Coordinates of C-alpha atoms and ligand atoms in Angstrom, one line a residue:
X122 CA -9.9 39.4 -21.3
X123 CA -12.7 41.7 -20.4
X124 CA -14.5 41.7 -17.1
X125 CA -17.6 40.4 -18.8
X126 CA -15.9 37.3 -20.2
X127 CA -14.3 36.6 -16.8
X128 CA -17.5 36.6 -15.0
X129 CA -19.1 34.5 -17.7
X130 CA -16.5 31.8 -17.2
X131 CA -18.0 28.5 -16.4
X132 CA -16.8 25.6 -14.3
X133 CA -18.1 22.0 -14.6
X134 CA -18.9 19.3 -12.0
X135 CA -15.7 17.5 -12.7
X136 CA -13.6 20.5 -11.8
X137 CA -15.7 21.4 -8.8
X138 CA -15.1 17.9 -7.3
X139 CA -11.4 18.1 -8.0
X140 CA -11.1 21.7 -6.6
X141 CA -13.1 20.7 -3.5
X142 CA -10.8 17.8 -2.7
X143 CA -7.7 19.9 -3.3
X144 CA -9.0 22.8 -1.2
X145 CA -9.1 20.3 1.7
X146 CA -5.6 19.0 1.2
X147 CA -6.5 15.8 -0.5
X148 CA -3.9 15.1 -3.1
X149 CA -4.3 11.5 -4.0
X150 CA -7.1 9.4 -5.5
X151 CA -7.1 5.6 -5.5
X152 CA -9.5 4.2 -8.1
X153 CA -10.4 2.4 -11.3
X154 CA -11.7 4.3 -14.4
X155 CA -14.8 3.7 -16.4
X156 CA -18.2 5.3 -17.1
X157 CA -19.0 7.9 -15.7
X158 CA -15.7 8.8 -13.9
X159 CA -13.0 8.2 -16.6
X160 CA -12.6 11.9 -17.3
X161 CA -12.6 12.7 -13.7
X162 CA -9.5 10.6 -13.3
X163 CA -7.8 12.3 -16.3
X164 CA -8.7 15.7 -15.2
X165 CA -7.6 15.1 -11.5
X166 CA -4.2 14.0 -12.8
X167 CA -4.0 17.0 -15.1
X168 CA -4.8 19.2 -12.1
X169 CA -1.9 17.8 -10.2
X170 CA -3.5 15.1 -8.1
X171 CA -1.8 11.7 -7.8
X172 CA -4.2 9.2 -9.4
X173 CA -3.3 5.6 -8.6
X174 CA -5.2 3.3 -10.9
X175 CA -5.9 -0.3 -9.7
X176 CA -6.9 -3.5 -11.3
X177 CA -9.8 -4.2 -8.9
X178 CA -11.8 -1.7 -6.8
X179 CA -11.5 -3.6 -3.6
X180 CA -7.8 -2.9 -3.6
X181 CA -8.2 0.8 -4.4
X182 CA -10.6 0.9 -1.5
X183 CA -8.2 -0.9 0.8
X184 CA -5.5 1.6 -0.3
X185 CA -7.8 4.6 0.5
X186 CA -8.5 3.1 4.0
X187 CA -4.8 2.6 4.8
X188 CA -3.9 6.0 3.5
X189 CA -6.6 7.4 5.9
X190 CA -5.3 5.5 8.8
X191 CA -1.7 6.7 8.2
X192 CA -2.5 10.3 7.4
X193 CA -5.6 11.3 9.4
X194 CA -7.0 12.6 6.1
X195 CA -9.9 10.6 4.4
X196 CA -8.4 8.3 1.7
X197 CA -10.4 8.6 -1.5
X198 CA -11.5 5.6 -3.5
X199 CA -13.1 6.4 -6.9
X200 CA -15.2 3.8 -8.7
X201 CA -17.7 3.4 -11.5
X202 CA -21.4 2.5 -10.9
X203 CA -23.0 -0.8 -9.8
X204 CA -20.3 -3.5 -10.1
X205 CA -17.4 -1.1 -9.5
X206 CA -19.3 0.4 -6.5
X207 CA -20.0 -3.1 -5.1
X208 CA -16.3 -4.1 -5.5
X209 CA -15.4 -1.1 -3.4
X210 CA -17.9 -1.8 -0.8
X211 CA -16.0 -4.5 1.1
X212 CA -13.2 -2.1 1.6
X213 CA -15.7 0.7 2.8
X214 CA -17.2 -1.7 5.3
X215 CA -13.8 -2.9 6.5
X216 CA -12.6 0.6 6.9
X217 CA -15.7 1.5 9.0
X218 CA -15.2 -1.6 11.2
X219 CA -11.6 -0.6 11.7
X220 CA -12.3 3.1 12.2
X221 CA -10.2 4.1 9.2
X222 CA -11.3 7.4 7.6
X223 CA -12.1 6.9 3.9
X224 CA -14.6 8.2 1.3
X225 CA -15.8 5.9 -1.4
X226 CA -16.9 8.1 -4.3
X227 CA -18.8 6.3 -7.0
X228 CA -20.3 7.5 -10.2
X229 CA -24.0 6.4 -10.6
X230 CA -26.6 6.1 -13.3
X231 CA -29.5 8.4 -14.1
X232 CA -31.6 8.9 -11.0
X233 CA -34.9 9.1 -12.9
X234 CA -34.2 5.8 -14.6
X235 CA -32.8 4.1 -11.4
X236 CA -35.7 5.1 -9.3
X237 CA -38.3 3.8 -11.8
X238 CA -36.2 0.7 -12.3
X239 CA -36.2 1.1 -16.1
X240 CA -33.0 -0.7 -16.7
X241 CA -30.2 1.9 -17.0
X242 CA -26.5 1.0 -17.8
X243 CA -25.2 -0.3 -14.4
X244 CA -28.4 0.6 -12.7
X245 CA -28.3 0.4 -8.9
X246 CA -29.7 2.4 -6.0
X247 CA -26.1 2.7 -4.6
X248 CA -26.9 5.1 -1.8
X249 CA -29.4 2.8 -0.2
X250 CA -27.0 -0.1 -0.4
X251 CA -24.0 1.8 1.0
X252 CA -25.9 3.3 4.0
X253 CA -25.8 0.4 6.4
X254 CA -22.2 -0.4 5.7
X255 CA -20.6 2.9 6.5
X256 CA -20.8 5.9 8.9
X257 CA -22.6 8.2 6.5
X258 CA -23.8 8.3 2.9
X259 CA -24.6 11.3 0.8
X260 CA -25.6 12.1 -2.8
X261 CA -25.0 15.3 -4.7
X262 CA -27.5 16.2 -7.5
X263 CA -26.4 19.8 -8.3
X264 CA -23.1 21.3 -9.1
X265 CA -23.6 24.1 -6.5
X266 CA -23.9 21.4 -3.8
X267 CA -20.6 19.7 -4.5
X268 CA -18.7 21.8 -1.9
X269 CA -21.2 21.0 0.8
X270 CA -21.2 17.3 -0.2
X271 CA -17.5 16.9 0.0
X272 CA -17.3 18.9 3.2
X273 CA -20.0 16.7 4.9
X274 CA -18.2 13.5 3.6
X275 CA -14.8 14.7 5.1
X276 CA -16.3 15.7 8.5
X277 CA -18.3 12.4 8.7
X278 CA -15.1 10.4 7.9
X279 CA -12.8 12.1 10.4
X280 CA -14.8 13.5 13.3
X281 CA -15.6 11.4 16.4
X282 CA -14.8 7.8 15.7
X283 CA -13.4 7.8 12.1
X284 CA -14.8 5.5 9.4
X285 CA -16.0 5.0 5.9
X286 CA -18.3 7.4 4.1
X287 CA -20.0 7.0 0.8
X288 CA -20.5 9.8 -1.7
X289 CA -22.8 9.2 -4.6
X290 CA -22.1 11.3 -7.7
X291 CA -24.6 10.7 -10.6
X292 CA -23.2 10.9 -14.1
X293 CA -25.2 14.0 -15.0
X294 CA -23.5 16.0 -12.2
X295 CA -20.1 16.0 -13.8
X296 CA -21.1 17.7 -16.9
X297 CA -23.3 20.3 -15.2
X298 CA -21.8 23.8 -15.4
X299 CA -22.1 26.9 -13.3
X300 CA -20.5 30.3 -13.1
X301 CA -16.9 29.7 -12.2
X302 CA -16.7 32.5 -9.6
X303 CA -19.9 31.3 -7.9
X304 CA -18.6 27.7 -8.2
X305 CA -15.4 28.6 -6.4
X306 CA -17.1 30.3 -3.6
X307 CA -19.5 27.4 -3.1
X308 CA -16.6 25.2 -2.1
X309 CA -15.9 24.7 1.6
X310 CA -12.5 24.4 3.2
X311 CA -13.4 22.3 6.3
X312 CA -12.2 24.0 9.5
X313 CA -11.1 21.6 12.3
X314 CA -12.5 18.4 10.8
X315 CA -11.7 16.2 13.8
X316 CA -12.3 18.5 16.7
X317 CA -10.5 17.6 20.0
X318 CA -12.9 16.2 22.6
X319 CA -11.6 17.1 26.0
X320 CA -12.4 14.5 28.7
X321 CA -14.5 15.6 31.7
X322 CA -12.2 16.4 34.8
X323 CA -14.2 14.1 37.1
X324 CA -13.8 11.2 34.6
X325 CA -10.0 11.9 34.6
X326 CA -9.9 11.8 38.4
X327 CA -11.9 8.6 38.5
X328 CA -9.5 6.9 36.1
X329 CA -6.5 8.1 38.0
X330 CA -7.8 7.0 41.3
X331 CA -8.5 3.5 40.0
X332 CA -5.1 3.3 38.4
X333 CA -3.4 4.5 41.6
X334 CA -5.0 1.7 43.7
X335 CA -4.0 -1.0 41.3
X336 CA -1.8 -3.8 42.5
X337 CA -1.4 -5.4 39.1
X338 CA -2.2 -2.7 36.5
X339 CA -2.0 -3.2 32.7
X340 CA -2.3 -0.9 29.8
X341 CA -3.7 -2.2 26.5
X342 CA -2.9 -0.1 23.4
X343 CA -5.2 -0.5 20.4
X344 CA -4.9 0.8 16.8
X345 CA -7.0 3.8 17.9
X346 CA -4.0 4.8 20.0
X347 CA -1.6 4.6 17.1
X348 CA -4.1 6.4 14.8
X349 CA -4.2 9.3 17.3
X350 CA -0.6 10.3 16.6
X351 CA -0.1 11.1 20.3
X352 CA 3.0 8.9 20.4
X353 CA 5.2 10.9 22.8
X354 CA 2.4 11.4 25.4
X355 CA 1.5 7.7 25.2
X356 CA 5.1 6.6 25.7
X357 CA 5.5 9.2 28.6
X358 CA 2.3 7.8 30.3
X359 CA 3.6 4.3 30.2
X360 CA 7.1 5.2 31.3
X361 CA 6.1 7.6 34.1
X362 CA 3.7 5.1 35.6
X363 CA 5.9 2.1 35.0
X364 CA 2.8 0.2 34.1
X365 CA 3.3 -2.9 31.7
X366 CA 1.5 -2.6 28.4
X367 CA 0.2 -4.9 25.7
X368 CA 0.0 -3.6 22.1
X369 CA -2.7 -4.9 19.9
X370 CA -1.5 -5.9 16.5
X371 CA -1.5 -2.6 14.8
X372 CA -0.3 -0.7 17.9
X373 CA 2.9 -2.7 17.8
X374 CA 5.8 -0.2 17.5
X375 CA 3.9 2.6 19.3
X376 CA 6.6 1.9 21.9
X377 CA 9.3 -0.3 20.5
X378 CA 8.4 -4.0 21.0
X379 CA 11.7 -4.4 22.8
X380 CA 10.7 -1.9 25.5
X381 CA 11.2 -3.3 29.0
X382 CA 7.6 -2.5 29.9
X383 CA 6.1 -4.5 26.9
X384 CA 4.2 -7.5 28.2
X385 CA 3.7 -9.1 24.8
X386 CA 5.8 -12.1 25.6
X387 CA 3.7 -12.6 28.7
X388 CA 0.3 -11.9 27.2
X389 CA -1.7 -14.8 28.7
X390 CA -0.2 -14.2 32.1
X391 CA -1.0 -10.4 32.3
X392 CA -4.5 -10.8 30.8
X393 CA -5.4 -13.5 33.4
X394 CA -3.8 -11.7 36.3
X395 CA -4.2 -7.9 35.9
X396 CA -6.5 -6.2 38.5
X397 CA -6.9 -2.9 36.7
X398 CA -6.8 -2.7 32.9
X399 CA -6.6 0.5 31.0
X400 CA -7.8 0.2 27.4
X401 CA -6.4 3.0 25.2
X402 CA -8.2 3.0 21.8
X403 CA -8.7 -0.7 22.0
X404 CA -12.2 -2.3 22.0
X405 CA -13.2 -5.3 24.1
X406 CA -14.2 -7.3 21.0
X407 CA -13.3 -10.9 20.1
X408 CA -9.6 -10.0 19.8
X409 CA -9.6 -9.4 23.6
X410 CA -12.0 -12.3 24.3
X411 CA -14.8 -9.8 25.0
X412 CA -13.1 -8.9 28.3
X413 CA -14.2 -12.2 30.0
X414 CA -13.8 -16.0 30.1
X415 CA -10.7 -18.1 30.4
X416 CA -8.4 -15.5 28.8
X417 CA -9.1 -13.2 31.6
X418 CA -8.5 -15.6 34.4
X419 CA -10.6 -18.1 36.4
X420 CA -14.3 -17.6 36.6
X421 CA -15.2 -15.1 39.4
X422 CA -12.0 -13.1 39.0
X423 CA -13.9 -10.8 36.6
X424 CA -15.5 -9.2 39.7
X425 CA -12.1 -8.3 41.1
X426 CA -10.9 -6.8 37.8
X427 CA -11.8 -3.3 36.8
X428 CA -11.5 -1.6 33.5
X429 CA -10.6 2.0 32.6
X430 CA -11.5 2.6 28.9
X431 CA -10.4 5.6 26.8
X432 CA -12.5 5.8 23.7
X433 CA -13.9 8.7 21.6
X434 CA -17.3 6.9 21.3
X435 CA -19.4 6.9 24.5
X436 CA -21.4 4.0 23.2
X437 CA -18.4 1.7 23.2
X438 CA -18.4 1.7 27.0
X439 CA -20.0 -1.4 28.6
X440 CA -20.2 -3.1 25.2
X441 CA -19.1 -6.5 26.8
X442 CA -18.4 -6.1 30.5
X443 CA -18.9 -3.2 32.9
X444 CA -16.4 -0.4 32.6
X445 CA -15.6 1.2 36.0
X446 CA -14.0 4.3 34.6
X447 CA -14.9 5.4 31.2
X448 CA -12.8 8.3 29.8
X449 CA -14.5 9.7 26.8
X450 CA -12.6 12.0 24.4
X451 CA -10.0 11.9 21.8
X452 CA -7.0 9.9 22.8
X453 CA -4.5 12.7 22.6
X454 CA -6.6 14.9 25.0
X455 CA -7.3 12.0 27.3
X456 CA -3.7 10.9 27.6
X457 CA -2.5 14.4 28.1
X458 CA -5.1 15.0 30.9
X459 CA -4.0 11.7 32.6
X460 CA -0.4 12.8 32.2
X461 CA -1.1 16.1 34.0
X462 CA -2.6 14.1 36.9
X463 CA 0.2 11.6 36.9
X464 CA 2.8 14.2 37.5
X465 CA 6.3 13.2 38.5
X466 CA 5.8 11.4 41.9
X467 CA 3.8 8.4 40.7
X468 CA 4.5 5.2 42.6
X469 CA 5.5 2.4 40.3
X470 CA 3.4 -0.8 40.3
X471 CA 4.4 -3.3 43.0
X472 CA 7.6 -5.1 42.2
X473 CA 6.1 -8.6 42.6
X474 CA 3.9 -7.9 39.6
X475 CA 6.6 -6.5 37.4
X476 CA 9.0 -9.2 38.4
X477 CA 6.5 -12.0 37.7
X478 CA 6.0 -10.5 34.2
X479 CA 9.7 -10.2 33.6
X480 CA 10.3 -13.8 34.6
X481 CA 7.7 -15.1 32.2
X482 CA 8.9 -12.8 29.4
X483 CA 12.4 -14.0 29.8
X484 CA 11.3 -17.6 29.7
X485 CA 9.1 -17.2 26.6
X486 CA 11.7 -15.0 24.8
X487 CA 14.5 -17.5 25.3
X488 CA 12.2 -20.3 24.1
X489 CA 11.5 -18.2 21.0
X490 CA 15.2 -17.5 20.5
X491 CA 16.0 -21.2 20.5
X492 CA 13.3 -21.9 18.0
X493 CA 14.5 -19.1 15.7
X494 CA 18.0 -20.4 15.8
X495 CA 17.0 -23.6 14.3
X496 CA 17.6 -24.0 10.6
X497 CA 15.3 -26.8 9.4
X498 CA 14.9 -27.8 5.8
X499 CA 12.4 -27.1 4.4
X500 CA 12.2 -23.7 5.9
X501 CA 9.4 -23.2 8.4
X502 CA 7.5 -20.1 9.6
X503 CA 10.0 -19.5 12.4
X504 CA 13.2 -19.8 10.4
X505 CA 11.8 -17.6 7.6
X506 CA 10.5 -15.0 10.1
X507 CA 13.8 -15.1 12.1
X508 CA 15.4 -13.7 8.9
X509 CA 12.7 -11.0 8.4
X510 CA 12.9 -10.0 12.0
X511 CA 16.5 -9.1 11.5
X512 CA 15.9 -7.2 8.4
X513 CA 13.1 -5.1 10.1
X514 CA 15.4 -4.5 13.0
X515 CA 18.0 -3.1 10.6
X516 CA 15.3 -1.0 8.8
X517 CA 12.9 0.1 11.5
X518 CA 11.4 2.7 9.3
X519 CA 10.2 0.1 6.8
X520 CA 6.4 -0.4 6.5
X521 CA 5.2 -3.9 7.2
X522 CA 1.9 -5.3 5.7
X523 CA 0.8 -8.7 6.9
X524 CA -2.0 -11.1 6.2
X525 CA -2.7 -14.9 6.2
X526 CA -3.5 -17.2 9.1
X527 CA -0.3 -18.8 10.3
X528 CA 1.7 -16.3 8.3
X529 CA -0.1 -13.5 10.2
X530 CA 0.0 -15.1 13.7
X531 CA 3.7 -16.0 13.5
X532 CA 4.8 -12.7 12.0
X533 CA 2.9 -10.7 14.6
X534 CA 4.6 -12.5 17.5
X535 CA 8.1 -12.9 16.0
X536 CA 8.7 -9.7 14.1
X537 CA 9.3 -6.8 16.5
X538 CA 8.2 -3.3 15.4
X539 CA 10.2 -0.2 16.6
X540 CA 8.2 2.8 15.3
X541 CA 4.5 3.8 15.4
X542 CA 2.1 3.0 12.5
X543 CA 4.6 0.8 10.6
X544 CA 2.4 -2.3 10.8
X545 CA -0.8 -2.7 8.7
X546 CA -2.8 -5.9 8.8
X547 CA -6.1 -7.8 8.6
X548 CA -7.5 -5.8 11.6
X549 CA -10.8 -6.3 13.4
X550 CA -12.4 -8.7 10.9
X551 CA -9.3 -10.8 10.1
X552 CA -10.1 -10.0 6.5
X553 CA -8.0 -11.5 3.6
X554 CA -7.4 -9.3 0.6
X555 CA -5.9 -6.2 2.2
X556 CA -2.3 -7.0 1.2
X557 CA -1.6 -5.2 -2.1
X558 CA -3.9 -2.4 -1.5
X559 CA -2.3 -1.6 1.8
X560 CA 1.2 -2.0 0.4
X561 CA 0.4 0.5 -2.4
X562 CA -1.0 3.0 0.1
X563 CA 1.9 2.5 2.5
X564 CA 4.4 3.2 -0.4
X565 CA 2.5 6.1 -1.8
X566 CA 1.8 7.9 1.5
X567 CA 5.2 7.3 3.2
X568 CA 7.7 6.8 0.4
X569 CA 9.4 4.2 2.7
X570 CA 10.3 0.6 1.7
X571 CA 7.3 -1.7 2.2
X572 CA 7.6 -5.4 3.0
X573 CA 4.3 -7.3 2.6
X574 CA 4.4 -10.7 4.3
X575 CA 1.6 -12.7 2.8
X576 CA 0.2 -16.2 3.2
X577 CA -0.1 -17.8 -0.3
X578 CA -3.8 -17.9 0.1
X579 CA -4.0 -14.3 1.4
X580 CA -1.8 -13.0 -1.5
X581 CA -4.2 -14.6 -4.1
X582 CA -7.0 -12.2 -3.1
X583 CA -5.0 -9.1 -4.4
X584 CA -2.2 -10.7 -6.4
X585 CA -3.0 -9.0 -9.6
X586 CA -2.1 -5.6 -8.1
X587 CA 1.6 -6.6 -8.5
X588 CA 1.1 -5.1 -11.9
X589 CA 0.0 -1.8 -10.2
X590 CA 3.1 -2.0 -8.0
X591 CA 5.3 -2.4 -11.1
X592 CA 3.5 0.3 -13.0
X593 CA 4.0 2.9 -10.4
X594 CA 7.5 1.6 -9.6
X595 CA 6.7 1.3 -5.9
X596 CA 9.3 0.2 -3.4
X597 CA 7.3 -2.9 -2.4
X598 CA 8.8 -6.3 -1.6
X599 CA 6.1 -9.0 -1.3
X600 CA 7.2 -12.1 0.5
X601 CA 4.7 -15.0 -0.2
X602 CA 4.9 -17.7 2.5
X603 CA 4.2 -20.5 0.2
X604 CA 3.0 -23.6 2.1
X605 CA 0.9 -24.8 -0.8
X606 CA -2.5 -23.9 0.7
X607 CA -4.8 -22.4 3.2
X608 CA -3.2 -23.1 6.6
X609 CA -1.2 -26.1 5.2
X610 CA -0.7 -27.9 2.0
X611 CA -1.3 -31.4 3.3
X612 CA -5.1 -31.9 3.3
X613 CA -6.4 -34.8 1.3
X614 CA -9.7 -35.3 -0.5
X615 CA -11.1 -38.5 1.0
X616 CA -14.2 -38.7 -1.2
X617 CA -12.4 -40.6 -4.1
X618 CA -13.1 -37.8 -6.6
X619 CA -10.1 -36.4 -8.5
X620 CA -10.3 -32.9 -7.1
X621 CA -7.9 -31.9 -4.4
X622 CA -9.0 -30.9 -0.9
X623 CA -10.6 -27.4 -0.6
X624 CA -7.7 -25.9 1.3
X625 CA -4.9 -27.1 -1.0
X626 CA -3.3 -25.3 -4.0
X627 CA -1.0 -26.2 -6.9
X628 CA 2.1 -27.6 -5.3
X629 CA 5.4 -25.8 -5.8
X630 CA 3.7 -22.7 -7.4
X631 CA 6.2 -20.0 -8.4
X632 CA 4.6 -16.7 -7.3
X633 CA 7.9 -14.9 -8.1
X634 CA 7.1 -15.3 -11.8
X635 CA 4.1 -13.1 -11.4
X636 CA 6.3 -10.2 -10.5
X637 CA 8.7 -10.9 -13.3
X638 CA 5.8 -10.9 -15.8
X639 CA 5.5 -7.1 -15.2
X640 CA 9.1 -6.2 -15.1
X641 CA 9.8 -6.6 -11.3
X642 CA 12.3 -8.8 -9.5
X643 CA 11.3 -12.4 -8.7
X644 CA 13.2 -14.6 -6.3
X645 CA 12.6 -18.1 -5.3
X646 CA 13.9 -18.5 -1.7
X647 CA 14.3 -21.9 0.0
X648 CA 16.6 -20.9 3.0
X649 CA 16.6 -18.0 5.5
X650 CA 20.0 -16.8 3.9
X651 CA 18.4 -16.6 0.5
X652 CA 15.4 -14.7 2.0
X653 CA 17.7 -12.2 3.8
X654 CA 19.7 -11.6 0.7
X655 CA 16.7 -11.0 -1.5
X656 CA 15.0 -8.7 1.1
X657 CA 18.1 -6.6 1.5
X658 CA 18.5 -6.3 -2.2
X659 CA 14.9 -5.2 -2.6
X660 CA 15.2 -2.6 0.1
X661 CA 18.5 -1.3 -1.4
X662 CA 17.1 -1.1 -5.0
X663 CA 13.6 0.0 -4.2
X664 CA 12.5 -2.2 -7.1
X665 CA 9.2 -4.1 -7.0
X666 CA 10.1 -7.6 -5.8
X667 CA 8.3 -10.8 -5.0
X668 CA 10.1 -13.5 -3.0
X669 CA 8.5 -16.9 -3.2
X670 CA 9.5 -18.2 0.3
X671 CA 9.1 -22.0 0.2
X672 CA 7.6 -23.0 3.6
X673 CA 7.2 -26.6 5.0
X674 CA 3.6 -27.5 3.9
X675 CA 3.1 -29.4 7.2
X676 CA 4.2 -26.5 9.4
X677 CA 0.9 -24.6 9.9
X678 CA -2.2 -25.2 12.0
X679 CA -5.8 -25.0 11.1
X680 CA -6.8 -21.3 11.2
X681 CA -3.6 -20.4 12.8
X682 CA -4.2 -19.3 16.4
X683 CA -8.0 -19.3 16.2
X684 CA -8.6 -22.9 15.6
X685 CA -11.3 -22.9 18.3
X686 CA -13.5 -20.5 16.3
X687 CA -14.2 -23.3 13.8
X688 CA -17.7 -24.7 14.4
X689 CA -16.5 -28.3 14.7
X690 CA -13.8 -27.4 17.2
X691 CA -16.2 -25.1 19.2
X692 CA -18.8 -27.9 19.3
X693 CA -16.3 -30.4 20.5
X694 CA -15.3 -28.1 23.4
X695 CA -18.9 -27.9 24.7
Ligands
LIG731 C1 -12.2 -12.3 2.7 C2 -11.9 -13.5 3.5 N1 -12.1 -14.8 3.0 C3 -11.8 -15.9 3.6 C4 -11.2 -15.9 4.8 C5 -10.9 -17.1 5.6 N2 -9.4 -17.3 5.8 C6 -8.8 -16.9 6.9 S1 -7.2 -17.1 6.8 C7 -7.3 -17.6 5.2 C8 -6.1 -18.0 4.4 C9 -5.0 -18.6 5.2 O1 -4.0 -19.2 4.3 P1 -2.7 -18.5 4.0 O2 -2.9 -17.1 3.6 O3 -2.0 -19.2 2.9 O4 -1.9 -18.5 5.4 P2 -1.2 -19.7 6.1 O5 -2.0 -20.1 7.3 O6 -1.1 -20.8 5.1 O7 0.1 -19.2 6.4 C10 -8.6 -17.7 4.7 C11 -9.0 -18.1 3.4 C12 -11.0 -14.6 5.4 N3 -10.4 -14.3 6.6 N4 -11.3 -13.4 4.6
LIG732 MG1 -0.7 -20.8 3.1

């Protein structure tokens, strides 16, 4: 090859996108092909990226979000224009609400036609629609800007509070060509995409002083704390101070749930009684009753309770109640600054506080043990989860995905987690539909066995992705808690029309057959022993498996633990 032909070599938009992603260490795309991105998926695969093709964009988007949470790299979801873009948008918004870094990349139609609303194929002003639903949204019109566009998307997704980013790539961009050498040098390898943010020394001292004076201190760990991957320091902070802690749902396992300082089994007691609460990557949203009201003790006690809040976003502070000691920075830097101040001579919290917690824990845990030991027929949530609890104990590195109402609430309280970032669930919104997307991401990014515990309604939102799980031969075992409906299978239609009630499904459905349809293993389990056997076989074989766990249709309660959020129930309370 002569020097002239080398310098004449051209590169197109497709390859610039792929090279820009690879340059930044992104090796996986979750997506669904079609105009104008079909060739992009083929070329990305040819260039050595893992391209995981889904059956619906929402699940590709959820997979990208979960991958972002687990790896601290933005997960990529790739979709076609208008309808595919819209299908991915729920996942993008959910990722943003949960502070998971992801980038939704959608192909789009011709700008000139879209802007004049002349009726293009899949015409839609996607950038404008995405903007209010994510942290940032960008569009790239010229091949030479692809490097900048992807760099900006990565920085926006990862820096500060992580979240979702939209990147609009019009069809015309992919076929644009430019000089290959210039193209290569237009790409940006992002340096330090999530810069550490060191907390101010006086803020650290303020937090330490408050903590030191506490009589009944409590630490609340949120999923921000597990995202931070500061596991050893967080554990050291809890253990050196001896302060009891509560893990929020996805922070379970950051310290093993069996840790003596875990106050999970005395949750209502510690929330009502604590005098100083340190929030670590946990927001005072509805999941913590906004930091006020009955959950937090009798009226008036709020004045005597003070909060320390570690968060990367200064605007999170005072969102619901006054925060006495805000500590702004990344969680790793904040916790290590606190640790330095804690030193080795820290006085443990007063014994009457820790004893009172231990007493309640013991009582609640033995109550639970008694319930778990029962073996009713049909199986109920407790007996089924008693079996799963033991399987997870024996396989603490397995990933657990969880959604549903009763299925979610009971699993969260019964199944102990032992390692950080092993639990993925419905998060801040309590959204249904994350199940199979999260399960695929968990399998693809960790290579560990995945157990997805799904309400039968919850499973329905993403059930078609069992084909995806079979196609990629992923070690995913789905357990459908089949109680014939949303919350329960017992509602009746009192109107006299032949339809069943809105919360009720086909009775005795066999979800296991869905997995068999695509070559996976299907098991119908009616006892805890059958469930245990099937789970162990699934983990040992690594084969895609779906266990239809038949649960007593009368066992659940309306909306699980959040019955009171239903308008009727809320109105009655007033
Ligand atoms: C996207 C979305 N749609 C609807 C809901 C309302 N919702 C909350 S839980 C739930 C399903 C509960 O039933 P199931 O998954 O079978 O769990 P169970 O309580 O029966 O164990 C629904 C539909 C939601 N949270 N998210
Ligand atoms: Mg159900």
